[in-house]
């Protein structure tokens, strides 16, 4: 059976990022039962970013496919390296993906980078996608474009260029009256959510379907 690994870089199990991931998985499932979707929640794991041990750069190293540092991320990195498709999802904090997802990307790609000729050689080149959920409104998206392009550039060095799925102006909480968030217009956010949320979920489902179709057609 083929496998798509889904990396959930968000902290909350039942809010925007998790919901969009579920829609993506539903899109994969709409193609058939030939592809397993494995969801990994990074916030449930105990790990660090690259610790600069350089074990993957030692001559004759056997750690060129998966980071040699052992922690909760080790099995996830191996599954990711040998998956048939990869989705990475994150809320946007201070215009960036979460620290957890950034650490995962470091650990995934660095063993594949040669310090002899700077080539990047993964075990497999696979289709990828990235989901970004954010409080930012669509008209201000240029604020985060350089950071998105940097993240996607890292992924593209090793794997296929990711499909970008963006979800703007999300609801941060279910009941705004309980929080000091007067800087947001709650009626405007609720109206945006009502007009766009169904489409956002459908866009994620369509991306899942496209990835699944590519994997099946390339068998």
PDB file of C-alpha atoms in Angstrom, residues 7 32-33 45-46 59-60 64 69 76 85 96 101 110 122 124 135 138 146 152 162 164 167 169 175-177 187 201:
ATOM      1  CA  UNK A   7       2.907  16.432   9.433  1.00  0.00           C
ATOM      2  CA  UNK A  32      -9.731   5.019  -3.332  1.00  0.00           C
ATOM      3  CA  UNK A  33      -8.303   2.836  -0.590  1.00  0.00           C
ATOM      4  CA  UNK A  45       6.516  14.485  20.345  1.00  0.00           C
ATOM      5  CA  UNK A  46       9.647  15.264  22.339  1.00  0.00           C
ATOM      6  CA  UNK A  59      32.929   9.718   5.744  1.00  0.00           C
ATOM      7  CA  UNK A  60      31.175   6.420   5.090  1.00  0.00           C
ATOM      8  CA  UNK A  64      22.542   9.780   4.979  1.00  0.00           C
ATOM      9  CA  UNK A  69      20.056  11.813  16.461  1.00  0.00           C
ATOM     10  CA  UNK A  76       8.692   9.988  11.746  1.00  0.00           C
ATOM     11  CA  UNK A  85       3.697  11.779  -0.616  1.00  0.00           C
ATOM     12  CA  UNK A  96       6.469  32.049  10.131  1.00  0.00           C
ATOM     13  CA  UNK A 101       7.635  22.293  11.831  1.00  0.00           C
ATOM     14  CA  UNK A 110      20.001  18.124   6.327  1.00  0.00           C
ATOM     15  CA  UNK A 122      16.796  12.151  -0.799  1.00  0.00           C
ATOM     16  CA  UNK A 124      12.918   9.320  -3.029  1.00  0.00           C
ATOM     17  CA  UNK A 135      -5.223  35.146  11.148  1.00  0.00           C
ATOM     18  CA  UNK A 138      -5.706  37.815   2.182  1.00  0.00           C
ATOM     19  CA  UNK A 146       9.276  35.692   1.563  1.00  0.00           C
ATOM     20  CA  UNK A 152       9.093  25.914   0.114  1.00  0.00           C
ATOM     21  CA  UNK A 162       5.044  21.814  -2.781  1.00  0.00           C
ATOM     22  CA  UNK A 164       0.541  25.717  -1.485  1.00  0.00           C
ATOM     23  CA  UNK A 167      -6.417  29.576   4.686  1.00  0.00           C
ATOM     24  CA  UNK A 169      -8.493  35.137   8.429  1.00  0.00           C
ATOM     25  CA  UNK A 175     -16.094  32.434  21.838  1.00  0.00           C
ATOM     26  CA  UNK A 176     -14.404  35.821  21.469  1.00  0.00           C
ATOM     27  CA  UNK A 177     -16.233  37.287  24.473  1.00  0.00           C
ATOM     28  CA  UNK A 187     -18.458  40.294  12.952  1.00  0.00           C
ATOM     29  CA  UNK A 201     -11.857  22.868   3.139  1.00  0.00           C
TER      30      UNK A 201
END
